Every structure is written in structure tokens, then in C-alpha cells.
């Protein structure tokens, strides 16, 4: 049992680190068709996350790594996704 808990702990850590992948968004140029694709992809991904979250709360699917207290409420990854979506679409930055 301890081995399973340790794996779940590191799995959650890896998922948190993977959250930094949104920085790739800034490497894609914000001109013409590419900008439209960026915005559409961002909205599509958060929509898919929303559908997965609804299915998880209704117990249609079970996501490995979620904590017990997250079973009946919206998980933190969805809040993070909403925040990143708002940040990327409404507050664009150039690098």
C-alpha cells in the first residue's frame, strides 16, 4: 500500500510540473491564422477539461491521482486551466 501512495504522490508532482507546458503558447506567433488556432486550441482544451471534470464528479470516469477530498468537488487542475485560459486570452504577452 505504501508503494502505491508513493507513486500517487510523485504522479501528482509530475502533473503539477506538466502545468508549465502552457508556456509553449507564447512561442507561437500571434499573427493571422496562427493566432486563431491558438485561441481555438486553448478554448477547446479547457472545454475538454470541463467535460472530463463533469464526468469525474458524476463518477462516470475515475482519474488516478485525485485526492479523496476532491471526489465531490471541482479539482484544482480545472481551476488552474481556467486561470491559464483567462491569462492567455485576455492578457497576451509578447516575448
Short mmCIF file of N, CA and C in Angstrom, two decimals:
data_model
loop_
_atom_site.label_atom_id
_atom_site.label_comp_id
_atom_site.label_asym_id
_atom_site.label_seq_id
_atom_site.Cartn_x
_atom_site.Cartn_y
_atom_site.Cartn_z
N UNK A 1 0.83 -1.20 0.00
CA UNK A 1 0.00 0.00 0.00
C UNK A 1 0.87 1.26 0.00
N UNK A 2 1.95 1.23 0.73
CA UNK A 2 2.83 2.39 0.82
C UNK A 2 3.44 2.73 -0.54
N UNK A 3 3.77 1.70 -1.31
CA UNK A 3 4.33 1.90 -2.65
C UNK A 3 3.33 2.62 -3.56
N UNK A 4 2.07 2.24 -3.46
CA UNK A 4 1.01 2.86 -4.26
C UNK A 4 0.82 4.33 -3.88
N UNK A 5 0.88 4.63 -2.59
CA UNK A 5 0.76 6.01 -2.13
C UNK A 5 1.95 6.85 -2.61
N UNK A 6 3.13 6.26 -2.59
CA UNK A 6 4.33 6.96 -3.04
C UNK A 6 4.23 7.26 -4.54
N UNK A 7 3.75 6.29 -5.32
CA UNK A 7 3.58 6.51 -6.76
C UNK A 7 2.56 7.62 -7.00
N UNK A 8 1.44 7.60 -6.28
CA UNK A 8 0.41 8.63 -6.45
C UNK A 8 0.97 10.01 -6.11
N UNK A 9 1.81 10.06 -5.08
CA UNK A 9 2.43 11.34 -4.69
C UNK A 9 3.28 11.88 -5.83
N UNK A 10 4.15 11.06 -6.40
CA UNK A 10 5.03 11.52 -7.47
C UNK A 10 4.27 11.75 -8.77
N UNK A 11 3.21 11.00 -8.97
CA UNK A 11 2.36 11.22 -10.14
C UNK A 11 1.74 12.62 -10.08
N UNK A 12 1.23 12.99 -8.91
CA UNK A 12 0.65 14.33 -8.73
C UNK A 12 1.72 15.41 -8.93
N UNK A 13 2.92 15.17 -8.44
CA UNK A 13 4.01 16.14 -8.63
C UNK A 13 4.31 16.32 -10.12
N UNK A 14 4.34 15.23 -10.86
CA UNK A 14 4.62 15.30 -12.30
C UNK A 14 3.52 16.06 -13.02
N UNK A 15 2.27 15.84 -12.64
CA UNK A 15 1.15 16.57 -13.25
C UNK A 15 1.28 18.06 -12.97
N UNK A 16 1.66 18.42 -11.75
CA UNK A 16 1.85 19.84 -11.43
C UNK A 16 2.97 20.44 -12.27
N UNK A 17 4.06 19.72 -12.43
CA UNK A 17 5.16 20.22 -13.25
C UNK A 17 4.74 20.34 -14.71
N UNK A 18 3.90 19.44 -15.17
CA UNK A 18 3.42 19.47 -16.55
C UNK A 18 2.59 20.72 -16.83
N UNK A 19 2.07 21.34 -15.79
CA UNK A 19 1.28 22.57 -15.96
C UNK A 19 2.06 23.69 -16.62
N UNK A 20 3.38 23.63 -16.56
CA UNK A 20 4.20 24.66 -17.19
C UNK A 20 4.21 24.57 -18.71
N UNK A 21 3.61 23.53 -19.27
CA UNK A 21 3.60 23.37 -20.73
C UNK A 21 2.86 24.52 -21.43
N UNK A 22 2.00 25.23 -20.71
CA UNK A 22 1.28 26.34 -21.33
C UNK A 22 2.23 27.45 -21.81
N UNK A 23 3.45 27.47 -21.32
CA UNK A 23 4.42 28.48 -21.77
C UNK A 23 4.75 28.35 -23.25
N UNK A 24 4.54 27.17 -23.83
CA UNK A 24 4.75 26.96 -25.27
C UNK A 24 3.83 27.88 -26.06
N UNK A 25 2.69 28.22 -25.50
CA UNK A 25 1.73 29.12 -26.14
C UNK A 25 2.41 30.41 -26.59
N UNK A 26 3.33 30.91 -25.78
CA UNK A 26 4.00 32.17 -26.09
C UNK A 26 5.02 32.05 -27.22
N UNK A 27 5.41 30.84 -27.56
CA UNK A 27 6.37 30.64 -28.64
C UNK A 27 5.70 30.65 -30.01
N UNK A 28 4.39 30.50 -30.05
CA UNK A 28 3.65 30.50 -31.31
C UNK A 28 3.33 31.95 -31.67
N UNK A 29 3.65 32.37 -32.88
CA UNK A 29 3.38 33.76 -33.28
C UNK A 29 1.90 34.12 -33.18
N UNK A 30 1.62 35.37 -32.86
CA UNK A 30 0.24 35.86 -32.70
C UNK A 30 -0.21 36.63 -33.93
N UNK A 31 -0.03 36.05 -35.08
CA UNK A 31 -0.38 36.73 -36.32
C UNK A 31 -1.30 35.85 -37.16
N UNK A 32 -2.35 36.45 -37.67
CA UNK A 32 -3.24 35.80 -38.63
C UNK A 32 -3.83 34.49 -38.16
N UNK A 33 -3.70 33.49 -39.01
CA UNK A 33 -4.31 32.18 -38.76
C UNK A 33 -3.74 31.51 -37.51
N UNK A 34 -2.46 31.68 -37.25
CA UNK A 34 -1.86 31.06 -36.07
C UNK A 34 -2.50 31.57 -34.78
N UNK A 35 -2.83 32.85 -34.73
CA UNK A 35 -3.49 33.40 -33.55
C UNK A 35 -4.87 32.78 -33.36
N UNK A 36 -5.60 32.62 -34.46
CA UNK A 36 -6.93 31.99 -34.39
C UNK A 36 -6.80 30.55 -33.90
N UNK A 37 -5.81 29.84 -34.41
CA UNK A 37 -5.59 28.46 -33.99
C UNK A 37 -5.23 28.40 -32.50
N UNK A 38 -4.38 29.32 -32.04
CA UNK A 38 -4.00 29.36 -30.62
C UNK A 38 -5.23 29.55 -29.73
N UNK A 39 -6.06 30.52 -30.07
CA UNK A 39 -7.23 30.80 -29.25
C UNK A 39 -8.22 29.65 -29.29
N UNK A 40 -8.45 29.09 -30.48
CA UNK A 40 -9.37 27.96 -30.62
C UNK A 40 -8.86 26.75 -29.85
N UNK A 41 -7.57 26.47 -29.94
CA UNK A 41 -6.99 25.33 -29.23
C UNK A 41 -7.11 25.51 -27.72
N UNK A 42 -6.85 26.72 -27.24
CA UNK A 42 -6.95 26.99 -25.80
C UNK A 42 -8.37 26.79 -25.31
N UNK A 43 -9.33 27.31 -26.02
CA UNK A 43 -10.74 27.15 -25.63
C UNK A 43 -11.17 25.69 -25.73
N UNK A 44 -10.70 24.99 -26.74
CA UNK A 44 -11.06 23.58 -26.91
C UNK A 44 -10.51 22.73 -25.77
N UNK A 45 -9.26 22.99 -25.39
CA UNK A 45 -8.65 22.22 -24.32
C UNK A 45 -9.38 22.44 -23.00
N UNK A 46 -9.73 23.68 -22.68
CA UNK A 46 -10.44 23.93 -21.42
C UNK A 46 -11.85 23.35 -21.47
N UNK A 47 -12.47 23.32 -22.64
CA UNK A 47 -13.78 22.68 -22.78
C UNK A 47 -13.67 21.18 -22.54
N UNK A 48 -12.64 20.56 -23.10
CA UNK A 48 -12.43 19.12 -22.88
C UNK A 48 -12.17 18.85 -21.41
N UNK A 49 -11.34 19.68 -20.76
CA UNK A 49 -11.10 19.52 -19.32
C UNK A 49 -12.40 19.66 -18.54
N UNK A 50 -13.26 20.59 -18.94
CA UNK A 50 -14.55 20.77 -18.28
C UNK A 50 -15.43 19.54 -18.40
N UNK A 51 -15.47 18.95 -19.58
CA UNK A 51 -16.26 17.73 -19.80
C UNK A 51 -15.71 16.59 -18.95
N UNK A 52 -14.39 16.44 -18.94
CA UNK A 52 -13.76 15.40 -18.12
C UNK A 52 -14.07 15.63 -16.64
N UNK A 53 -14.04 16.88 -16.21
CA UNK A 53 -14.31 17.19 -14.80
C UNK A 53 -15.76 16.86 -14.43
N UNK A 54 -16.69 17.19 -15.31
CA UNK A 54 -18.10 16.86 -15.06
C UNK A 54 -18.27 15.34 -14.98
N UNK A 55 -17.62 14.63 -15.90
CA UNK A 55 -17.71 13.16 -15.88
C UNK A 55 -17.08 12.59 -14.61
N UNK A 56 -16.00 13.19 -14.14
CA UNK A 56 -15.34 12.71 -12.93
C UNK A 56 -16.22 12.93 -11.70
N UNK A 57 -16.84 14.11 -11.61
CA UNK A 57 -17.69 14.41 -10.46
C UNK A 57 -18.92 13.52 -10.45
N UNK A 58 -19.47 13.22 -11.63
CA UNK A 58 -20.64 12.33 -11.72
C UNK A 58 -20.25 10.86 -11.63
N UNK A 59 -18.94 10.60 -11.44
CA UNK A 59 -18.39 9.26 -11.27
C UNK A 59 -18.56 8.38 -12.52
N UNK A 60 -18.59 9.01 -13.68
CA UNK A 60 -18.61 8.28 -14.94
C UNK A 60 -17.21 7.77 -15.24
N UNK A 61 -16.20 8.56 -14.88
CA UNK A 61 -14.81 8.14 -15.02
C UNK A 61 -14.10 8.35 -13.69
N UNK A 62 -12.99 7.64 -13.52
CA UNK A 62 -12.18 7.78 -12.31
C UNK A 62 -10.77 8.17 -12.73
N UNK A 63 -10.30 9.32 -12.28
CA UNK A 63 -8.96 9.77 -12.61
C UNK A 63 -7.99 9.37 -11.50
N UNK A 64 -6.93 8.70 -11.89
CA UNK A 64 -5.91 8.29 -10.93
C UNK A 64 -5.20 9.53 -10.39
N UNK A 65 -4.91 9.53 -9.12
CA UNK A 65 -4.14 10.61 -8.53
C UNK A 65 -4.96 11.67 -7.82
N UNK A 66 -6.27 11.66 -7.99
CA UNK A 66 -7.08 12.66 -7.30
C UNK A 66 -7.18 12.29 -5.82
N UNK A 67 -7.25 13.29 -5.01
CA UNK A 67 -7.32 13.05 -3.56
C UNK A 67 -8.77 12.80 -3.15
N UNK A 68 -8.93 12.20 -1.98
CA UNK A 68 -10.25 11.82 -1.50
C UNK A 68 -11.16 13.03 -1.38
N UNK A 69 -10.65 14.14 -0.85
CA UNK A 69 -11.50 15.32 -0.67
C UNK A 69 -11.88 15.98 -1.99
N UNK A 70 -11.23 15.61 -3.09
CA UNK A 70 -11.57 16.17 -4.39
C UNK A 70 -12.67 15.39 -5.10
N UNK A 71 -13.09 14.29 -4.53
CA UNK A 71 -14.07 13.43 -5.21
C UNK A 71 -15.41 14.10 -5.45
N UNK A 72 -15.83 14.97 -4.58
CA UNK A 72 -17.16 15.57 -4.67
C UNK A 72 -17.14 17.04 -5.10
N UNK A 73 -15.99 17.56 -5.45
CA UNK A 73 -15.92 18.97 -5.85
C UNK A 73 -14.94 19.14 -7.01
N UNK A 74 -14.93 20.33 -7.55
CA UNK A 74 -14.08 20.62 -8.69
C UNK A 74 -12.62 20.51 -8.26
N UNK A 75 -11.84 19.80 -9.06
CA UNK A 75 -10.43 19.58 -8.74
C UNK A 75 -9.58 20.80 -9.11
N UNK A 76 -8.43 20.86 -8.51
CA UNK A 76 -7.56 22.03 -8.69
C UNK A 76 -7.06 22.19 -10.12
N UNK A 77 -6.89 21.09 -10.86
CA UNK A 77 -6.38 21.22 -12.22
C UNK A 77 -7.35 22.02 -13.09
N UNK A 78 -8.64 21.92 -12.81
CA UNK A 78 -9.62 22.65 -13.60
C UNK A 78 -9.55 24.15 -13.29
N UNK A 79 -9.39 24.49 -12.02
CA UNK A 79 -9.20 25.90 -11.65
C UNK A 79 -7.94 26.46 -12.31
N UNK A 80 -6.88 25.68 -12.31
CA UNK A 80 -5.64 26.10 -12.95
C UNK A 80 -5.87 26.32 -14.45
N UNK A 81 -6.59 25.41 -15.09
CA UNK A 81 -6.87 25.54 -16.51
C UNK A 81 -7.69 26.78 -16.84
N UNK A 82 -8.69 27.07 -16.02
CA UNK A 82 -9.50 28.28 -16.21
C UNK A 82 -8.62 29.53 -16.06
N UNK A 83 -7.79 29.54 -15.03
CA UNK A 83 -6.92 30.69 -14.80
C UNK A 83 -5.94 30.91 -15.94
N UNK A 84 -5.34 29.84 -16.42
CA UNK A 84 -4.40 29.96 -17.53
C UNK A 84 -5.11 30.41 -18.80
N UNK A 85 -6.31 29.90 -19.04
CA UNK A 85 -7.08 30.31 -20.23
C UNK A 85 -7.38 31.80 -20.18
N UNK A 86 -7.84 32.28 -19.05
CA UNK A 86 -8.11 33.72 -18.90
C UNK A 86 -6.84 34.52 -19.11
N UNK A 87 -5.75 34.06 -18.52
CA UNK A 87 -4.47 34.75 -18.66
C UNK A 87 -4.02 34.81 -20.12
N UNK A 88 -4.09 33.71 -20.82
CA UNK A 88 -3.59 33.66 -22.19
C UNK A 88 -4.45 34.43 -23.17
N UNK A 89 -5.76 34.37 -23.01
CA UNK A 89 -6.65 35.00 -23.99
C UNK A 89 -6.82 36.50 -23.72
N UNK A 90 -7.00 36.88 -22.47
CA UNK A 90 -7.31 38.28 -22.17
C UNK A 90 -6.10 39.15 -21.83
N UNK A 91 -4.97 38.54 -21.51
CA UNK A 91 -3.77 39.29 -21.16
C UNK A 91 -2.57 38.77 -21.95
N UNK A 92 -2.58 38.95 -23.26
CA UNK A 92 -1.49 38.41 -24.09
C UNK A 92 -0.16 39.12 -23.80
N UNK A 93 0.89 38.35 -23.84
CA UNK A 93 2.24 38.86 -23.63
C UNK A 93 3.11 38.48 -24.82
N UNK A 94 4.01 39.33 -25.16
CA UNK A 94 4.96 39.03 -26.24
C UNK A 94 6.34 38.81 -25.63
N UNK A 95 7.02 37.79 -26.14
CA UNK A 95 8.40 37.55 -25.69
C UNK A 95 9.32 37.51 -26.89
#
